Amino acid sequence: MNGEIHSIFDNQQPMAPNQAHMHNQGSFGSPSTENLDFVQTYSDGSGDIPSGTIGSGSSGGTSFDDEPPLLEELGINFDHIQKKTLIVLHPQRRVTQDVLEDNDLAGPIVFFLCLGFLLLLRGRVHFGAIYGVGLTGCIALWFLLNQMCDTGMQAERVASVLGYSVLPIVALAAVQAVLAMFWPLSGFLLLVFAAACVYWCTFTATTLFVAIGEMEKQRYLIMYPVALFYVGFLILTIF
């Protein structure tokens, strides 16, 4: 048995140095012909491969600089938020068409959160009631406005207008939260401020709805349900 093994090793032919090197290297780590062709084809002459070739996929290598901002993808436009807020503070202000067609809901959500936190400072937890009244009122007014408007009105636009127009009531809640520590509003003076805030909210929202749906003849029909909507928030604020 041992003699056979020795005869096998004795019969092997010695390899040349270059053949031994190729044998030791084998297929592990050796560049293939396809890789060499790829480098020769896409090289720009200086030995560097163009940056847009590898990892670019079929789209040709899009850059992150060309991507729109995250807030823009989420539909949050601070310019429109500022313009709509100024329109609520000054209802006679000229309204542009791009602001009327904007369905931003970031501002209303912030205003409702502020209202809830201001009431929380006075020991009243009304977050669920605020969003419940807001959602129910928006759905009801969206249905009524679509009955009166010939062109129809989107639900997001109705919610956006109603949410921005609640700002005077948020201001009333802020005044109450500050004055509660020194001289709380009560009695006739509180009712006067409350009535002024409801009228302010109602007038602003109605003006925007009339401008959006071109419903000047239905202005007073729109004002009544809109006023009821803001009276619900007023009750949560002063009582």
PDB file of C-alpha atoms in Angstrom:
ATOM      1  CA  MET A   1       0.000   0.000   0.000  1.00  0.00           C
ATOM      2  CA  ASN A   2       2.770   2.436   0.984  1.00  0.00           C
ATOM      3  CA  GLY A   3       4.666   1.520  -2.171  1.00  0.00           C
ATOM      4  CA  GLU A   4       1.710   2.495  -4.363  1.00  0.00           C
ATOM      5  CA  ILE A   5       1.392   5.909  -2.662  1.00  0.00           C
ATOM      6  CA  HIS A   6       5.094   6.649  -3.151  1.00  0.00           C
ATOM      7  CA  SER A   7       4.854   5.673  -6.824  1.00  0.00           C
ATOM      8  CA  ILE A   8       1.959   8.084  -7.388  1.00  0.00           C
ATOM      9  CA  PHE A   9       3.906  11.062  -5.953  1.00  0.00           C
ATOM     10  CA  ASP A  10       7.033  10.072  -7.858  1.00  0.00           C
ATOM     11  CA  ASN A  11       5.155  10.071 -11.200  1.00  0.00           C
ATOM     12  CA  GLN A  12       3.873  13.711 -10.787  1.00  0.00           C
ATOM     13  CA  GLN A  13       5.571  16.218 -13.104  1.00  0.00           C
ATOM     14  CA  PRO A  14       6.978  19.442 -11.571  1.00  0.00           C
ATOM     15  CA  MET A  15       5.137  22.680 -12.562  1.00  0.00           C
ATOM     16  CA  ALA A  16       6.683  25.732 -14.070  1.00  0.00           C
ATOM     17  CA  PRO A  17       6.848  28.824 -11.792  1.00  0.00           C
ATOM     18  CA  ASN A  18       4.156  30.735 -13.712  1.00  0.00           C
ATOM     19  CA  GLN A  19       1.909  27.671 -13.809  1.00  0.00           C
ATOM     20  CA  ALA A  20       2.381  27.187 -10.075  1.00  0.00           C
ATOM     21  CA  HIS A  21       1.390  30.815  -9.463  1.00  0.00           C
ATOM     22  CA  MET A  22      -1.760  30.463 -11.554  1.00  0.00           C
ATOM     23  CA  HIS A  23      -2.564  27.174  -9.849  1.00  0.00           C
ATOM     24  CA  ASN A  24      -2.202  28.702  -6.389  1.00  0.00           C
ATOM     25  CA  GLN A  25      -4.304  31.747  -7.301  1.00  0.00           C
ATOM     26  CA  GLY A  26      -7.092  29.658  -8.852  1.00  0.00           C
ATOM     27  CA  SER A  27     -10.464  31.251  -9.328  1.00  0.00           C
ATOM     28  CA  PHE A  28     -10.450  33.035  -5.958  1.00  0.00           C
ATOM     29  CA  GLY A  29      -9.730  36.754  -6.296  1.00  0.00           C
ATOM     30  CA  SER A  30      -8.712  36.541  -9.940  1.00  0.00           C
ATOM     31  CA  PRO A  31     -10.315  39.210 -12.147  1.00  0.00           C
ATOM     32  CA  SER A  32     -12.684  37.787 -14.696  1.00  0.00           C
ATOM     33  CA  THR A  33     -12.741  38.738 -18.336  1.00  0.00           C
ATOM     34  CA  GLU A  34     -16.125  40.449 -17.927  1.00  0.00           C
ATOM     35  CA  ASN A  35     -14.817  42.703 -15.153  1.00  0.00           C
ATOM     36  CA  LEU A  36     -11.789  43.696 -17.203  1.00  0.00           C
ATOM     37  CA  ASP A  37     -13.989  44.508 -20.192  1.00  0.00           C
ATOM     38  CA  PHE A  38     -16.272  46.604 -17.958  1.00  0.00           C
ATOM     39  CA  VAL A  39     -13.373  48.658 -16.616  1.00  0.00           C
ATOM     40  CA  GLN A  40     -11.882  49.186 -20.079  1.00  0.00           C
ATOM     41  CA  THR A  41     -15.252  50.196 -21.552  1.00  0.00           C
ATOM     42  CA  TYR A  42     -16.372  52.672 -18.864  1.00  0.00           C
ATOM     43  CA  SER A  43     -13.031  54.113 -17.921  1.00  0.00           C
ATOM     44  CA  ASP A  44     -12.645  57.786 -18.789  1.00  0.00           C
ATOM     45  CA  GLY A  45      -8.968  57.493 -19.654  1.00  0.00           C
ATOM     46  CA  SER A  46      -7.600  58.432 -16.241  1.00  0.00           C
ATOM     47  CA  GLY A  47      -8.247  55.053 -14.666  1.00  0.00           C
ATOM     48  CA  ASP A  48     -11.398  56.234 -12.809  1.00  0.00           C
ATOM     49  CA  ILE A  49     -14.847  54.872 -13.391  1.00  0.00           C
ATOM     50  CA  PRO A  50     -17.511  57.591 -13.852  1.00  0.00           C
ATOM     51  CA  SER A  51     -19.532  58.220 -10.694  1.00  0.00           C
ATOM     52  CA  GLY A  52     -22.908  57.931 -12.385  1.00  0.00           C
ATOM     53  CA  THR A  53     -22.253  54.410 -13.729  1.00  0.00           C
ATOM     54  CA  ILE A  54     -22.108  52.145 -10.696  1.00  0.00           C
ATOM     55  CA  GLY A  55     -25.144  52.005  -8.409  1.00  0.00           C
ATOM     56  CA  SER A  56     -27.176  54.262 -10.627  1.00  0.00           C
ATOM     57  CA  GLY A  57     -29.579  51.638 -11.887  1.00  0.00           C
ATOM     58  CA  SER A  58     -31.740  52.262 -14.875  1.00  0.00           C
ATOM     59  CA  SER A  59     -32.659  55.795 -13.806  1.00  0.00           C
ATOM     60  CA  GLY A  60     -29.270  57.204 -14.696  1.00  0.00           C
ATOM     61  CA  GLY A  61     -28.178  58.107 -11.134  1.00  0.00           C
ATOM     62  CA  THR A  62     -30.590  60.606  -9.543  1.00  0.00           C
ATOM     63  CA  SER A  63     -29.144  62.959  -6.936  1.00  0.00           C
ATOM     64  CA  PHE A  64     -30.691  63.723  -3.547  1.00  0.00           C
ATOM     65  CA  ASP A  65     -30.285  67.417  -4.331  1.00  0.00           C
ATOM     66  CA  ASP A  66     -33.019  67.077  -6.959  1.00  0.00           C
ATOM     67  CA  GLU A  67     -35.510  65.644  -4.466  1.00  0.00           C
ATOM     68  CA  PRO A  68     -38.217  68.064  -3.183  1.00  0.00           C
ATOM     69  CA  PRO A  69     -38.126  69.027   0.517  1.00  0.00           C
ATOM     70  CA  LEU A  70     -39.875  66.728   2.971  1.00  0.00           C
ATOM     71  CA  LEU A  71     -42.388  69.385   4.058  1.00  0.00           C
ATOM     72  CA  GLU A  72     -43.341  69.973   0.426  1.00  0.00           C
ATOM     73  CA  GLU A  73     -43.932  66.245  -0.081  1.00  0.00           C
ATOM     74  CA  LEU A  74     -46.166  66.258   3.026  1.00  0.00           C
ATOM     75  CA  GLY A  75     -48.167  69.179   1.622  1.00  0.00           C
ATOM     76  CA  ILE A  76     -47.019  71.700   4.265  1.00  0.00           C
ATOM     77  CA  ASN A  77     -46.516  75.163   2.780  1.00  0.00           C
ATOM     78  CA  PHE A  78     -45.481  77.777   5.348  1.00  0.00           C
ATOM     79  CA  ASP A  79     -46.152  80.595   2.911  1.00  0.00           C
ATOM     80  CA  HIS A  80     -49.788  79.558   2.530  1.00  0.00           C
ATOM     81  CA  ILE A  81     -50.086  79.002   6.300  1.00  0.00           C
ATOM     82  CA  GLN A  82     -48.908  82.557   6.901  1.00  0.00           C
ATOM     83  CA  LYS A  83     -51.232  83.992   4.255  1.00  0.00           C
ATOM     84  CA  LYS A  84     -54.279  82.136   5.588  1.00  0.00           C
ATOM     85  CA  THR A  85     -53.493  83.197   9.140  1.00  0.00           C
ATOM     86  CA  LEU A  86     -53.251  86.830   8.046  1.00  0.00           C
ATOM     87  CA  ILE A  87     -56.557  86.474   6.202  1.00  0.00           C
ATOM     88  CA  VAL A  88     -58.218  85.302   9.436  1.00  0.00           C
ATOM     89  CA  LEU A  89     -56.686  88.206  11.346  1.00  0.00           C
ATOM     90  CA  HIS A  90     -57.737  90.640   8.606  1.00  0.00           C
ATOM     91  CA  PRO A  91     -60.843  89.277   6.826  1.00  0.00           C
ATOM     92  CA  GLN A  92     -60.981  92.206   4.382  1.00  0.00           C
ATOM     93  CA  ARG A  93     -57.560  91.267   3.055  1.00  0.00           C
ATOM     94  CA  ARG A  94     -57.367  90.344  -0.653  1.00  0.00           C
ATOM     95  CA  VAL A  95     -57.326  86.578  -1.125  1.00  0.00           C
ATOM     96  CA  THR A  96     -55.356  85.066  -4.001  1.00  0.00           C
ATOM     97  CA  GLN A  97     -56.568  82.055  -5.947  1.00  0.00           C
ATOM     98  CA  ASP A  98     -53.664  79.808  -4.958  1.00  0.00           C
ATOM     99  CA  VAL A  99     -54.496  80.304  -1.278  1.00  0.00           C
ATOM    100  CA  LEU A 100     -58.168  79.534  -1.893  1.00  0.00           C
ATOM    101  CA  GLU A 101     -57.267  76.307  -3.685  1.00  0.00           C
ATOM    102  CA  ASP A 102     -54.848  75.201  -0.962  1.00  0.00           C
ATOM    103  CA  ASN A 103     -56.113  72.297   1.179  1.00  0.00           C
ATOM    104  CA  ASP A 104     -53.560  72.665   3.965  1.00  0.00           C
ATOM    105  CA  LEU A 105     -54.515  70.897   7.209  1.00  0.00           C
ATOM    106  CA  ALA A 106     -51.286  71.475   9.155  1.00  0.00           C
ATOM    107  CA  GLY A 107     -52.402  74.898  10.388  1.00  0.00           C
ATOM    108  CA  PRO A 108     -55.825  73.732  11.667  1.00  0.00           C
ATOM    109  CA  ILE A 109     -54.249  70.788  13.503  1.00  0.00           C
ATOM    110  CA  VAL A 110     -51.803  73.148  15.222  1.00  0.00           C
ATOM    111  CA  PHE A 111     -54.597  75.568  16.156  1.00  0.00           C
ATOM    112  CA  PHE A 112     -56.745  72.802  17.641  1.00  0.00           C
ATOM    113  CA  LEU A 113     -53.759  71.478  19.599  1.00  0.00           C
ATOM    114  CA  CYS A 114     -53.089  74.987  20.931  1.00  0.00           C
ATOM    115  CA  LEU A 115     -56.726  75.300  21.980  1.00  0.00           C
ATOM    116  CA  GLY A 116     -56.532  71.990  23.820  1.00  0.00           C
ATOM    117  CA  PHE A 117     -53.310  72.936  25.630  1.00  0.00           C
ATOM    118  CA  LEU A 118     -54.683  76.356  26.618  1.00  0.00           C
ATOM    119  CA  LEU A 119     -57.730  74.692  28.134  1.00  0.00           C
ATOM    120  CA  LEU A 120     -55.414  72.204  29.834  1.00  0.00           C
ATOM    121  CA  LEU A 121     -53.704  75.109  31.610  1.00  0.00           C
ATOM    122  CA  ARG A 122     -57.040  75.799  33.284  1.00  0.00           C
ATOM    123  CA  GLY A 123     -57.464  72.170  34.305  1.00  0.00           C
ATOM    124  CA  ARG A 124     -59.817  71.145  31.476  1.00  0.00           C
ATOM    125  CA  VAL A 125     -59.005  68.127  29.328  1.00  0.00           C
ATOM    126  CA  HIS A 126     -61.062  68.572  26.154  1.00  0.00           C
ATOM    127  CA  PHE A 127     -58.830  67.147  23.413  1.00  0.00           C
ATOM    128  CA  GLY A 128     -61.313  64.428  22.490  1.00  0.00           C
ATOM    129  CA  ALA A 129     -64.243  66.849  22.516  1.00  0.00           C
ATOM    130  CA  ILE A 130     -62.370  69.378  20.384  1.00  0.00           C
ATOM    131  CA  TYR A 131     -61.558  66.885  17.659  1.00  0.00           C
ATOM    132  CA  GLY A 132     -64.979  65.259  17.942  1.00  0.00           C
ATOM    133  CA  VAL A 133     -66.812  68.563  17.454  1.00  0.00           C
ATOM    134  CA  GLY A 134     -64.384  69.551  14.703  1.00  0.00           C
ATOM    135  CA  LEU A 135     -64.734  66.312  12.731  1.00  0.00           C
ATOM    136  CA  THR A 136     -68.525  66.163  13.072  1.00  0.00           C
ATOM    137  CA  GLY A 137     -68.929  69.828  12.148  1.00  0.00           C
ATOM    138  CA  CYS A 138     -66.647  69.550   9.126  1.00  0.00           C
ATOM    139  CA  ILE A 139     -68.565  66.575   7.751  1.00  0.00           C
ATOM    140  CA  ALA A 140     -71.947  68.273   8.296  1.00  0.00           C
ATOM    141  CA  LEU A 141     -70.848  71.561   6.731  1.00  0.00           C
ATOM    142  CA  TRP A 142     -69.201  69.780   3.823  1.00  0.00           C
ATOM    143  CA  PHE A 143     -72.529  68.091   3.070  1.00  0.00           C
ATOM    144  CA  LEU A 144     -74.502  71.358   3.345  1.00  0.00           C
ATOM    145  CA  LEU A 145     -72.051  73.357   1.236  1.00  0.00           C
ATOM    146  CA  ASN A 146     -72.118  70.767  -1.522  1.00  0.00           C
ATOM    147  CA  GLN A 147     -75.886  71.097  -1.628  1.00  0.00           C
ATOM    148  CA  MET A 148     -75.646  74.876  -2.073  1.00  0.00           C
ATOM    149  CA  CYS A 149     -72.588  75.014  -4.339  1.00  0.00           C
ATOM    150  CA  ASP A 150     -73.038  74.111  -8.007  1.00  0.00           C
ATOM    151  CA  THR A 151     -69.375  73.247  -8.569  1.00  0.00           C
ATOM    152  CA  GLY A 152     -68.988  71.186  -5.387  1.00  0.00           C
ATOM    153  CA  MET A 153     -66.419  71.595  -2.633  1.00  0.00           C
ATOM    154  CA  GLN A 154     -63.713  69.254  -1.379  1.00  0.00           C
ATOM    155  CA  ALA A 155     -63.863  67.996   2.189  1.00  0.00           C
ATOM    156  CA  GLU A 156     -60.211  68.913   2.816  1.00  0.00           C
ATOM    157  CA  ARG A 157     -60.861  72.499   1.734  1.00  0.00           C
ATOM    158  CA  VAL A 158     -63.866  72.803   4.046  1.00  0.00           C
ATOM    159  CA  ALA A 159     -61.837  71.457   6.970  1.00  0.00           C
ATOM    160  CA  SER A 160     -58.952  73.811   6.152  1.00  0.00           C
ATOM    161  CA  VAL A 161     -61.160  76.918   6.109  1.00  0.00           C
ATOM    162  CA  LEU A 162     -63.006  75.980   9.309  1.00  0.00           C
ATOM    163  CA  GLY A 163     -59.752  75.106  11.074  1.00  0.00           C
ATOM    164  CA  TYR A 164     -57.984  78.344  10.217  1.00  0.00           C
ATOM    165  CA  SER A 165     -61.011  80.459  11.130  1.00  0.00           C
ATOM    166  CA  VAL A 166     -61.041  79.071  14.699  1.00  0.00           C
ATOM    167  CA  LEU A 167     -58.050  81.302  15.523  1.00  0.00           C
ATOM    168  CA  PRO A 168     -60.095  84.032  17.346  1.00  0.00           C
ATOM    169  CA  ILE A 169     -61.455  81.418  19.754  1.00  0.00           C
ATOM    170  CA  VAL A 170     -57.886  80.200  20.356  1.00  0.00           C
ATOM    171  CA  ALA A 171     -56.971  83.817  21.163  1.00  0.00           C
ATOM    172  CA  LEU A 172     -59.883  84.019  23.608  1.00  0.00           C
ATOM    173  CA  ALA A 173     -58.688  80.834  25.328  1.00  0.00           C
ATOM    174  CA  ALA A 174     -55.196  82.328  25.584  1.00  0.00           C
ATOM    175  CA  VAL A 175     -56.544  85.521  27.161  1.00  0.00           C
ATOM    176  CA  GLN A 176     -58.564  83.487  29.637  1.00  0.00           C
ATOM    177  CA  ALA A 177     -55.546  81.325  30.522  1.00  0.00           C
ATOM    178  CA  VAL A 178     -53.427  84.417  31.234  1.00  0.00           C
ATOM    179  CA  LEU A 179     -56.080  86.441  33.069  1.00  0.00           C
ATOM    180  CA  ALA A 180     -57.237  83.460  35.124  1.00  0.00           C
ATOM    181  CA  MET A 181     -54.284  84.020  37.472  1.00  0.00           C
ATOM    182  CA  PHE A 182     -55.031  87.722  38.042  1.00  0.00           C
ATOM    183  CA  TRP A 183     -58.495  88.836  36.954  1.00  0.00           C
ATOM    184  CA  PRO A 184     -60.670  86.110  35.415  1.00  0.00           C
ATOM    185  CA  LEU A 185     -63.119  87.148  32.717  1.00  0.00           C
ATOM    186  CA  SER A 186     -66.703  86.575  33.759  1.00  0.00           C
ATOM    187  CA  GLY A 187     -70.234  87.915  33.404  1.00  0.00           C
ATOM    188  CA  PHE A 188     -71.176  90.475  30.799  1.00  0.00           C
ATOM    189  CA  LEU A 189     -67.606  91.200  29.691  1.00  0.00           C
ATOM    190  CA  LEU A 190     -66.963  87.529  28.933  1.00  0.00           C
ATOM    191  CA  LEU A 191     -70.156  87.307  26.879  1.00  0.00           C
ATOM    192  CA  VAL A 192     -69.146  90.367  24.847  1.00  0.00           C
ATOM    193  CA  PHE A 193     -65.723  88.893  24.044  1.00  0.00           C
ATOM    194  CA  ALA A 194     -67.273  85.524  23.261  1.00  0.00           C
ATOM    195  CA  ALA A 195     -69.857  87.005  20.878  1.00  0.00           C
ATOM    196  CA  ALA A 196     -67.168  89.054  19.119  1.00  0.00           C
ATOM    197  CA  CYS A 197     -64.980  85.974  18.644  1.00  0.00           C
ATOM    198  CA  VAL A 198     -67.844  83.879  17.244  1.00  0.00           C
ATOM    199  CA  TYR A 199     -68.790  86.653  14.824  1.00  0.00           C
ATOM    200  CA  TRP A 200     -65.157  87.024  13.767  1.00  0.00           C
ATOM    201  CA  CYS A 201     -64.793  83.291  13.098  1.00  0.00           C
ATOM    202  CA  THR A 202     -68.122  83.105  11.285  1.00  0.00           C
ATOM    203  CA  PHE A 203     -67.479  86.136   9.094  1.00  0.00           C
ATOM    204  CA  THR A 204     -64.021  84.920   8.069  1.00  0.00           C
ATOM    205  CA  ALA A 205     -65.110  81.363   7.241  1.00  0.00           C
ATOM    206  CA  THR A 206     -68.192  82.539   5.365  1.00  0.00           C
ATOM    207  CA  THR A 207     -66.160  85.014   3.311  1.00  0.00           C
ATOM    208  CA  LEU A 208     -63.741  82.259   2.280  1.00  0.00           C
ATOM    209  CA  PHE A 209     -66.556  79.833   1.429  1.00  0.00           C
ATOM    210  CA  VAL A 210     -68.279  82.486  -0.689  1.00  0.00           C
ATOM    211  CA  ALA A 211     -65.041  83.210  -2.533  1.00  0.00           C
ATOM    212  CA  ILE A 212     -64.304  79.524  -3.138  1.00  0.00           C
ATOM    213  CA  GLY A 213     -67.762  78.493  -4.326  1.00  0.00           C
ATOM    214  CA  GLU A 214     -68.926  81.857  -5.766  1.00  0.00           C
ATOM    215  CA  MET A 215     -71.987  81.774  -3.518  1.00  0.00           C
ATOM    216  CA  GLU A 216     -72.553  85.446  -2.766  1.00  0.00           C
ATOM    217  CA  LYS A 217     -76.344  85.019  -2.784  1.00  0.00           C
ATOM    218  CA  GLN A 218     -76.141  82.226  -0.190  1.00  0.00           C
ATOM    219  CA  ARG A 219     -73.906  84.176   2.208  1.00  0.00           C
ATOM    220  CA  TYR A 220     -76.436  84.405   5.047  1.00  0.00           C
ATOM    221  CA  LEU A 221     -77.535  80.817   4.575  1.00  0.00           C
ATOM    222  CA  ILE A 222     -73.922  79.756   5.059  1.00  0.00           C
ATOM    223  CA  MET A 223     -73.388  81.972   8.109  1.00  0.00           C
ATOM    224  CA  TYR A 224     -75.976  80.229  10.273  1.00  0.00           C
ATOM    225  CA  PRO A 225     -74.528  76.667  10.311  1.00  0.00           C
ATOM    226  CA  VAL A 226     -70.979  78.057  10.456  1.00  0.00           C
ATOM    227  CA  ALA A 227     -71.914  80.113  13.536  1.00  0.00           C
ATOM    228  CA  LEU A 228     -73.336  77.008  15.210  1.00  0.00           C
ATOM    229  CA  PHE A 229     -70.051  75.219  14.502  1.00  0.00           C
ATOM    230  CA  TYR A 230     -68.023  77.853  16.347  1.00  0.00           C
ATOM    231  CA  VAL A 231     -70.525  78.144  19.190  1.00  0.00           C
ATOM    232  CA  GLY A 232     -69.675  74.520  19.992  1.00  0.00           C
ATOM    233  CA  PHE A 233     -66.007  75.457  20.439  1.00  0.00           C
ATOM    234  CA  LEU A 234     -66.975  78.551  22.385  1.00  0.00           C
ATOM    235  CA  ILE A 235     -68.925  76.444  24.894  1.00  0.00           C
ATOM    236  CA  LEU A 236     -65.873  74.240  25.415  1.00  0.00           C
ATOM    237  CA  THR A 237     -63.751  77.355  25.931  1.00  0.00           C
ATOM    238  CA  ILE A 238     -65.728  79.493  28.384  1.00  0.00           C
ATOM    239  CA  PHE A 239     -67.655  76.860  30.388  1.00  0.00           C
TER     240      PHE A 239
END
